[in-house]
């Protein structure tokens, strides 16, 4: 989830383990989520110690080759997350961790899926990334959706994260219609309640002054089909989204109305807004890094204001069990 110009699935979601004395999930706080998203949160609710109402999503993405490791990492390495995304599925095929997944046997994939499911971790694939610009390249949105859905089904993953980073298309005002058509078709092929479908936009695409409405227009049209947004609050400038205030309540004048609660105020369901951050400064060379302990403070502040959507991180193995434990420490400790 590295943007070519200014990126994240780089999104990542986290899990907690250990039985808890759970109480029923407050259904009013699940408004706007698909059945599968509700199920994930409900399971998460039963597994988290000392946090019976937790519905946070902990999402982690990976692209890097790890020596001696084929496909997703051992479950112990990602304890504390509840969604793991393999990057990347491109219009020209699977690459990186997604390609490794295809090279495993069906039996190996089934075994890994069983281990992840037992740990409460959902396995998805991340699409596009910074190297694939489908709208600018002239790809057909319906055909691309059919291609990606067929891959998800053939290789048995639980869903797809749309890490669309075609900046030229957004600047030209052509991205919105493409993504609306693509998402609509993808959801037809991957039914809600059976497959997860998330998006990973950069935060500034939620600004109200985008040429054709940006992600505010996309959410208005197809937001009900999208389970949540893994928002990339990074790679948008060295000073952007690097304090709790800038991340949560008021972004800079250069990228106005793109902080978390500003996006919600402009009409996007608050508990679909997952905070995406890089694991290290090197994972986001254009800025946005916040140290895990400092990010934990921001997460606690957001929680205290009624937010509970969760955190995404780019990327494993720079972020793993230790990273998420630190980020959750002040709000939903593992």
CSV table of C-alpha atoms in Angstrom, one decimal:
chain,number,residue,atom,x,y,z
A,1,UNK,CA,0.0,0.0,0.0
A,2,UNK,CA,2.6,2.3,-1.0
A,3,UNK,CA,1.4,5.2,-3.1
A,4,UNK,CA,3.3,6.0,-6.2
A,5,UNK,CA,3.0,9.8,-5.5
A,6,UNK,CA,2.3,10.6,-2.0
A,7,UNK,CA,-0.4,5.0,0.5
A,8,UNK,CA,-2.0,1.6,2.8
A,9,UNK,CA,-3.6,-2.0,3.0
A,10,UNK,CA,-1.7,-1.5,3.6
A,11,UNK,CA,-4.5,-1.9,6.1
A,12,UNK,CA,-4.4,-4.3,8.8
A,13,UNK,CA,-6.9,-5.4,11.4
A,14,UNK,CA,-6.1,-7.0,14.8
A,15,UNK,CA,-7.3,-9.8,17.1
A,16,UNK,CA,-7.2,-10.7,20.7
A,17,UNK,CA,-7.2,-14.2,22.3
A,18,UNK,CA,-8.4,-15.7,25.5
A,19,UNK,CA,-11.9,-16.4,26.7
A,20,UNK,CA,-13.9,-13.6,28.2
A,21,UNK,CA,-17.1,-13.2,30.2
A,22,UNK,CA,-18.8,-11.8,27.2
A,23,UNK,CA,-22.0,-9.8,27.2
A,24,UNK,CA,-24.3,-9.4,24.2
A,25,UNK,CA,-23.1,-7.1,21.4
A,26,UNK,CA,-25.0,-3.8,21.4
A,27,UNK,CA,-26.8,-4.1,18.0
A,28,UNK,CA,-27.2,-0.4,17.6
A,29,UNK,CA,-23.4,-0.1,17.4
A,30,UNK,CA,-23.3,-2.5,14.5
A,31,UNK,CA,-25.4,-0.2,12.2
A,32,UNK,CA,-24.2,-0.1,8.6
A,33,UNK,CA,-22.2,-3.3,8.7
A,34,UNK,CA,-22.7,-6.4,6.7
A,35,UNK,CA,-23.8,-9.7,8.3
A,36,UNK,CA,-20.2,-11.1,7.9
A,37,UNK,CA,-18.7,-8.0,9.5
A,38,UNK,CA,-21.1,-8.4,12.4
A,39,UNK,CA,-20.2,-12.0,12.7
A,40,UNK,CA,-16.5,-11.2,12.8
A,41,UNK,CA,-17.1,-8.6,15.5
A,42,UNK,CA,-19.3,-10.9,17.5
A,43,UNK,CA,-16.7,-13.6,17.5
A,44,UNK,CA,-14.1,-11.0,18.4
A,45,UNK,CA,-16.4,-10.0,21.2
A,46,UNK,CA,-16.3,-13.5,22.6
A,47,UNK,CA,-12.6,-13.8,22.5
A,48,UNK,CA,-11.3,-10.6,24.0
A,49,UNK,CA,-10.5,-10.5,27.6
A,50,UNK,CA,-11.8,-7.6,29.7
A,51,UNK,CA,-13.5,-6.0,26.7
A,52,UNK,CA,-16.9,-7.6,26.2
A,53,UNK,CA,-18.2,-4.8,23.9
A,54,UNK,CA,-15.1,-4.5,21.7
A,55,UNK,CA,-16.0,-4.4,18.0
A,56,UNK,CA,-12.7,-3.1,16.7
A,57,UNK,CA,-11.2,-4.5,13.6
A,58,UNK,CA,-7.5,-5.1,13.6
A,59,UNK,CA,-6.3,-5.5,10.0
A,60,UNK,CA,-2.8,-6.2,8.8
A,61,UNK,CA,-1.4,-6.4,5.3
A,62,UNK,CA,1.7,-8.0,4.0
A,63,UNK,CA,3.7,-7.8,0.8
A,64,UNK,CA,7.2,-8.6,1.7
A,65,UNK,CA,9.0,-11.9,1.1
A,66,UNK,CA,9.9,-13.5,4.3
A,67,UNK,CA,12.7,-16.1,4.2
A,68,UNK,CA,11.5,-19.6,4.9
A,69,UNK,CA,7.8,-18.5,4.9
A,70,UNK,CA,5.4,-19.3,2.1
A,71,UNK,CA,2.0,-17.6,2.3
A,72,UNK,CA,0.6,-16.1,5.5
A,73,UNK,CA,2.8,-16.2,8.7
A,74,UNK,CA,2.3,-18.4,11.6
A,75,UNK,CA,-0.8,-17.5,13.6
A,76,UNK,CA,1.3,-16.7,16.7
A,77,UNK,CA,3.1,-13.9,14.7
A,78,UNK,CA,-0.1,-12.0,14.1
A,79,UNK,CA,-1.9,-12.6,17.5
A,80,UNK,CA,-4.0,-9.5,18.2
A,81,UNK,CA,-5.2,-9.0,14.7
A,82,UNK,CA,-8.5,-10.3,13.3
A,83,UNK,CA,-8.0,-9.8,9.5
A,84,UNK,CA,-4.9,-10.6,7.5
A,85,UNK,CA,-4.6,-9.3,3.9
A,86,UNK,CA,-2.2,-10.8,1.3
A,87,UNK,CA,-0.9,-8.3,-1.2
A,88,UNK,CA,-1.4,-8.0,-4.2
A,89,UNK,CA,-3.9,-9.2,-6.7
A,90,UNK,CA,-3.4,-7.1,-9.9
A,91,UNK,CA,-5.2,-6.9,-13.2
A,92,UNK,CA,-2.3,-8.9,-14.7
A,93,UNK,CA,-2.4,-11.6,-12.0
A,94,UNK,CA,-1.3,-12.4,-8.5
A,95,UNK,CA,2.0,-11.1,-7.1
A,96,UNK,CA,3.9,-11.0,-3.8
A,97,UNK,CA,2.0,-12.9,-1.0
A,98,UNK,CA,-1.0,-13.4,-3.2
A,99,UNK,CA,1.2,-15.3,-5.7
A,100,UNK,CA,2.7,-17.4,-2.9
A,101,UNK,CA,-0.9,-18.4,-1.9
A,102,UNK,CA,-1.5,-19.7,-5.3
A,103,UNK,CA,1.6,-21.8,-5.2
A,104,UNK,CA,0.5,-23.7,-2.2
A,105,UNK,CA,-1.5,-26.9,-2.6
A,106,UNK,CA,-5.2,-27.0,-2.0
A,107,UNK,CA,-4.5,-29.1,1.1
A,108,UNK,CA,-1.9,-26.6,2.4
A,109,UNK,CA,-4.3,-23.7,1.9
A,110,UNK,CA,-7.1,-25.5,3.7
A,111,UNK,CA,-4.8,-26.2,6.6
A,112,UNK,CA,-3.7,-22.6,6.9
A,113,UNK,CA,-7.3,-21.4,6.6
A,114,UNK,CA,-8.3,-23.8,9.4
A,115,UNK,CA,-5.6,-22.5,11.7
A,116,UNK,CA,-6.5,-18.9,11.0
A,117,UNK,CA,-10.2,-19.5,11.5
A,118,UNK,CA,-9.5,-21.3,14.8
A,119,UNK,CA,-7.6,-18.2,15.9
A,120,UNK,CA,-10.4,-15.9,14.8
A,121,UNK,CA,-8.5,-14.4,11.9
A,122,UNK,CA,-10.1,-13.8,8.5
A,123,UNK,CA,-7.9,-14.1,5.4
A,124,UNK,CA,-8.4,-11.8,2.5
A,125,UNK,CA,-6.5,-10.6,-0.6
A,126,UNK,CA,-5.5,-7.0,-1.3
A,127,UNK,CA,-6.1,-5.7,-4.8
A,128,UNK,CA,-4.3,-3.1,-7.0
A,129,UNK,CA,-1.9,-1.2,-4.8
A,130,UNK,CA,0.3,1.6,-6.1
A,131,UNK,CA,1.6,-0.3,-9.2
A,132,UNK,CA,-1.8,-1.0,-10.7
A,133,UNK,CA,-3.9,2.0,-12.1
A,134,UNK,CA,-6.8,0.3,-13.7
A,135,UNK,CA,-8.9,3.3,-14.6
A,136,UNK,CA,-6.1,5.2,-16.2
A,137,UNK,CA,-5.0,2.0,-18.0
A,138,UNK,CA,-8.4,1.6,-19.5
A,139,UNK,CA,-9.4,-1.6,-17.7
A,140,UNK,CA,-13.1,-2.4,-17.8
A,141,UNK,CA,-14.6,-2.3,-14.2
A,142,UNK,CA,-17.0,-5.1,-14.8
A,143,UNK,CA,-14.5,-7.5,-16.3
A,144,UNK,CA,-12.0,-6.6,-13.6
A,145,UNK,CA,-14.5,-7.3,-10.9
A,146,UNK,CA,-15.4,-10.7,-12.4
A,147,UNK,CA,-11.7,-11.6,-12.7
A,148,UNK,CA,-10.9,-10.7,-9.1
A,149,UNK,CA,-14.1,-12.4,-7.7
A,150,UNK,CA,-13.2,-15.6,-9.6
A,151,UNK,CA,-9.7,-15.5,-8.0
A,152,UNK,CA,-11.2,-15.1,-4.5
A,153,UNK,CA,-13.5,-18.0,-5.1
A,154,UNK,CA,-11.0,-20.3,-6.8
A,155,UNK,CA,-8.3,-19.8,-4.1
A,156,UNK,CA,-10.7,-19.9,-1.1
A,157,UNK,CA,-10.0,-16.6,0.6
A,158,UNK,CA,-12.6,-14.8,2.7
A,159,UNK,CA,-12.8,-11.6,0.8
A,160,UNK,CA,-11.0,-8.7,-0.8
A,161,UNK,CA,-9.6,-5.3,0.2
A,162,UNK,CA,-9.7,-2.8,-2.7
A,163,UNK,CA,-6.5,-0.8,-2.4
A,164,UNK,CA,-7.2,1.4,-5.4
A,165,UNK,CA,-4.4,4.0,-5.8
A,166,UNK,CA,-5.1,5.5,-9.3
A,167,UNK,CA,-4.3,9.1,-8.3
A,168,UNK,CA,-4.5,10.4,-11.9
A,169,UNK,CA,-8.1,9.1,-12.2
A,170,UNK,CA,-9.2,10.8,-9.0
A,171,UNK,CA,-7.6,14.0,-10.1
A,172,UNK,CA,-9.4,13.7,-13.4
A,173,UNK,CA,-12.7,12.9,-11.8
A,174,UNK,CA,-13.0,9.5,-13.5
A,175,UNK,CA,-12.2,7.2,-10.6
A,176,UNK,CA,-15.6,7.5,-8.8
A,177,UNK,CA,-17.8,6.1,-11.6
A,178,UNK,CA,-15.2,3.3,-12.2
A,179,UNK,CA,-15.1,2.3,-8.6
A,180,UNK,CA,-18.9,2.4,-8.2
A,181,UNK,CA,-19.3,0.0,-11.2
A,182,UNK,CA,-16.4,-2.2,-10.0
A,183,UNK,CA,-17.7,-2.4,-6.4
A,184,UNK,CA,-21.3,-3.1,-7.5
A,185,UNK,CA,-20.2,-6.0,-9.7
A,186,UNK,CA,-17.7,-7.3,-7.2
A,187,UNK,CA,-20.5,-7.5,-4.6
A,188,UNK,CA,-22.8,-9.3,-7.0
A,189,UNK,CA,-20.1,-12.0,-7.4
A,190,UNK,CA,-19.1,-12.0,-3.7
A,191,UNK,CA,-22.3,-11.8,-1.8
A,192,UNK,CA,-22.6,-9.8,1.4
A,193,UNK,CA,-22.7,-12.1,4.5
A,194,UNK,CA,-20.4,-14.6,2.8
A,195,UNK,CA,-17.4,-12.5,1.7
A,196,UNK,CA,-15.8,-9.4,3.1
A,197,UNK,CA,-15.4,-6.4,0.8
A,198,UNK,CA,-13.5,-3.5,2.1
A,199,UNK,CA,-11.8,-0.4,0.5
A,200,UNK,CA,-8.5,1.2,1.5
A,201,UNK,CA,-8.6,4.8,0.2
A,202,UNK,CA,-6.2,7.6,1.2
A,203,UNK,CA,-7.7,10.0,3.7
A,204,UNK,CA,-7.7,13.1,1.4
A,205,UNK,CA,-10.1,11.3,-1.0
A,206,UNK,CA,-12.8,11.9,1.5
A,207,UNK,CA,-12.5,15.7,1.2
A,208,UNK,CA,-15.7,17.4,0.1
A,209,UNK,CA,-14.0,19.3,-2.8
A,210,UNK,CA,-13.0,16.3,-4.9
A,211,UNK,CA,-13.7,16.8,-8.6
A,212,UNK,CA,-16.4,14.2,-8.9
A,213,UNK,CA,-17.2,13.8,-5.2
A,214,UNK,CA,-14.3,11.4,-4.2
A,215,UNK,CA,-15.1,8.8,-1.6
A,216,UNK,CA,-18.0,10.8,-0.3
A,217,UNK,CA,-19.8,10.1,-3.6
A,218,UNK,CA,-18.6,6.5,-3.6
A,219,UNK,CA,-19.9,6.0,-0.1
A,220,UNK,CA,-23.3,7.6,-0.9
A,221,UNK,CA,-23.7,5.2,-3.9
A,222,UNK,CA,-22.2,1.9,-2.8
A,223,UNK,CA,-21.2,2.4,0.8
A,224,UNK,CA,-23.8,-0.2,1.9
A,225,UNK,CA,-21.9,-2.8,-0.1
A,226,UNK,CA,-18.6,-2.0,1.5
A,227,UNK,CA,-18.0,-3.5,5.0
A,228,UNK,CA,-15.5,-0.8,6.1
A,229,UNK,CA,-12.8,1.5,4.9
A,230,UNK,CA,-9.1,0.9,5.8
A,231,UNK,CA,-8.1,4.5,5.5
A,232,UNK,CA,-4.5,5.3,4.7
A,233,UNK,CA,-3.7,8.2,7.0
A,234,UNK,CA,-0.1,8.3,5.7
A,235,UNK,CA,2.1,9.1,2.7
A,236,UNK,CA,0.3,12.4,2.3
A,237,UNK,CA,3.1,14.7,3.6
A,238,UNK,CA,5.5,14.7,6.4
A,239,UNK,CA,3.3,16.7,8.8
A,240,UNK,CA,-0.1,15.1,7.9
A,241,UNK,CA,-1.9,13.0,10.4
A,242,UNK,CA,1.1,12.8,12.8
A,243,UNK,CA,-0.6,14.1,15.9
A,244,UNK,CA,-3.8,12.9,17.6
A,245,UNK,CA,-5.5,16.2,16.8
A,246,UNK,CA,-4.5,16.1,13.1
A,247,UNK,CA,-5.5,12.4,12.8
A,248,UNK,CA,-8.8,12.6,14.7
A,249,UNK,CA,-10.3,16.0,14.8
A,250,UNK,CA,-8.8,18.6,12.3
A,251,UNK,CA,-6.5,17.9,9.4
A,252,UNK,CA,-4.3,20.6,8.0
A,253,UNK,CA,-5.5,23.4,5.6
A,254,UNK,CA,-3.6,21.6,2.8
A,255,UNK,CA,-5.9,18.5,3.2
A,256,UNK,CA,-9.0,20.0,4.8
A,257,UNK,CA,-11.8,17.9,6.4
A,258,UNK,CA,-10.0,14.6,6.1
A,259,UNK,CA,-9.3,13.7,9.8
A,260,UNK,CA,-11.3,10.8,11.2
A,261,UNK,CA,-14.2,12.7,12.8
A,262,UNK,CA,-14.4,15.2,10.0
A,263,UNK,CA,-14.9,12.4,7.5
A,264,UNK,CA,-17.7,11.1,9.7
A,265,UNK,CA,-19.3,14.5,10.0
A,266,UNK,CA,-19.4,14.6,6.2
A,267,UNK,CA,-21.7,11.6,6.1
A,268,UNK,CA,-19.6,8.5,6.3
A,269,UNK,CA,-20.5,5.9,9.0
A,270,UNK,CA,-18.1,6.5,11.8
A,271,UNK,CA,-17.7,2.8,12.7
A,272,UNK,CA,-16.7,2.0,9.1
A,273,UNK,CA,-13.7,4.2,9.4
A,274,UNK,CA,-10.6,2.1,10.3
A,275,UNK,CA,-7.4,4.1,11.1
A,276,UNK,CA,-4.6,2.9,8.8
A,277,UNK,CA,-1.0,3.6,9.8
A,278,UNK,CA,2.4,2.4,8.7
A,279,UNK,CA,4.4,0.1,11.0
A,280,UNK,CA,7.6,2.1,10.7
A,281,UNK,CA,8.6,5.4,9.1
A,282,UNK,CA,10.3,3.4,6.3
A,283,UNK,CA,6.9,1.9,5.4
A,284,UNK,CA,5.6,5.4,4.6
A,285,UNK,CA,8.5,7.5,3.3
A,286,UNK,CA,6.1,10.4,2.5
A,287,UNK,CA,5.0,10.8,6.1
A,288,UNK,CA,2.3,9.9,8.5
A,289,UNK,CA,4.2,7.6,10.9
A,290,UNK,CA,3.2,7.6,14.5
A,291,UNK,CA,5.1,5.4,17.0
A,292,UNK,CA,2.9,2.6,18.4
A,293,UNK,CA,2.8,4.0,21.9
A,294,UNK,CA,1.7,7.4,20.7
A,295,UNK,CA,-0.8,5.8,18.3
A,296,UNK,CA,-2.3,4.0,21.3
A,297,UNK,CA,-3.1,7.4,22.9
A,298,UNK,CA,-4.9,8.5,19.7
A,299,UNK,CA,-6.9,5.2,19.6
A,300,UNK,CA,-7.9,5.7,23.2
A,301,UNK,CA,-9.0,9.2,22.5
A,302,UNK,CA,-11.1,8.1,19.5
A,303,UNK,CA,-12.7,5.3,21.5
A,304,UNK,CA,-13.6,7.8,24.3
A,305,UNK,CA,-15.5,9.8,21.6
A,306,UNK,CA,-17.6,6.9,20.5
A,307,UNK,CA,-15.4,5.4,17.7
A,308,UNK,CA,-14.7,1.6,17.7
A,309,UNK,CA,-13.9,0.7,14.1
A,310,UNK,CA,-10.3,-0.4,14.6
A,311,UNK,CA,-6.8,-0.1,13.1
A,312,UNK,CA,-5.1,-1.2,10.0
A,313,UNK,CA,-1.3,-1.4,9.5
A,314,UNK,CA,1.1,-1.6,6.6
A,315,UNK,CA,2.9,-3.9,6.7
A,316,UNK,CA,3.9,-7.4,8.1
A,317,UNK,CA,6.5,-8.3,9.3
A,318,UNK,CA,7.4,-4.7,10.4
A,319,UNK,CA,4.1,-4.9,12.3
A,320,UNK,CA,3.2,-8.1,14.0
A,321,UNK,CA,1.9,-9.2,17.4
A,322,UNK,CA,4.1,-6.8,19.4
A,323,UNK,CA,3.0,-3.8,17.4
A,324,UNK,CA,-0.7,-4.4,17.8
A,325,UNK,CA,-0.3,-5.2,21.5
A,326,UNK,CA,1.3,-1.7,21.9
A,327,UNK,CA,-1.4,0.0,19.8
A,328,UNK,CA,-4.2,-1.6,21.8
A,329,UNK,CA,-2.7,-1.2,25.2
A,330,UNK,CA,-4.6,1.9,26.3
A,331,UNK,CA,-8.0,1.0,24.8
A,332,UNK,CA,-8.6,-2.7,24.1
A,333,UNK,CA,-5.6,-4.5,25.6
A,334,UNK,CA,-4.8,-8.0,24.3
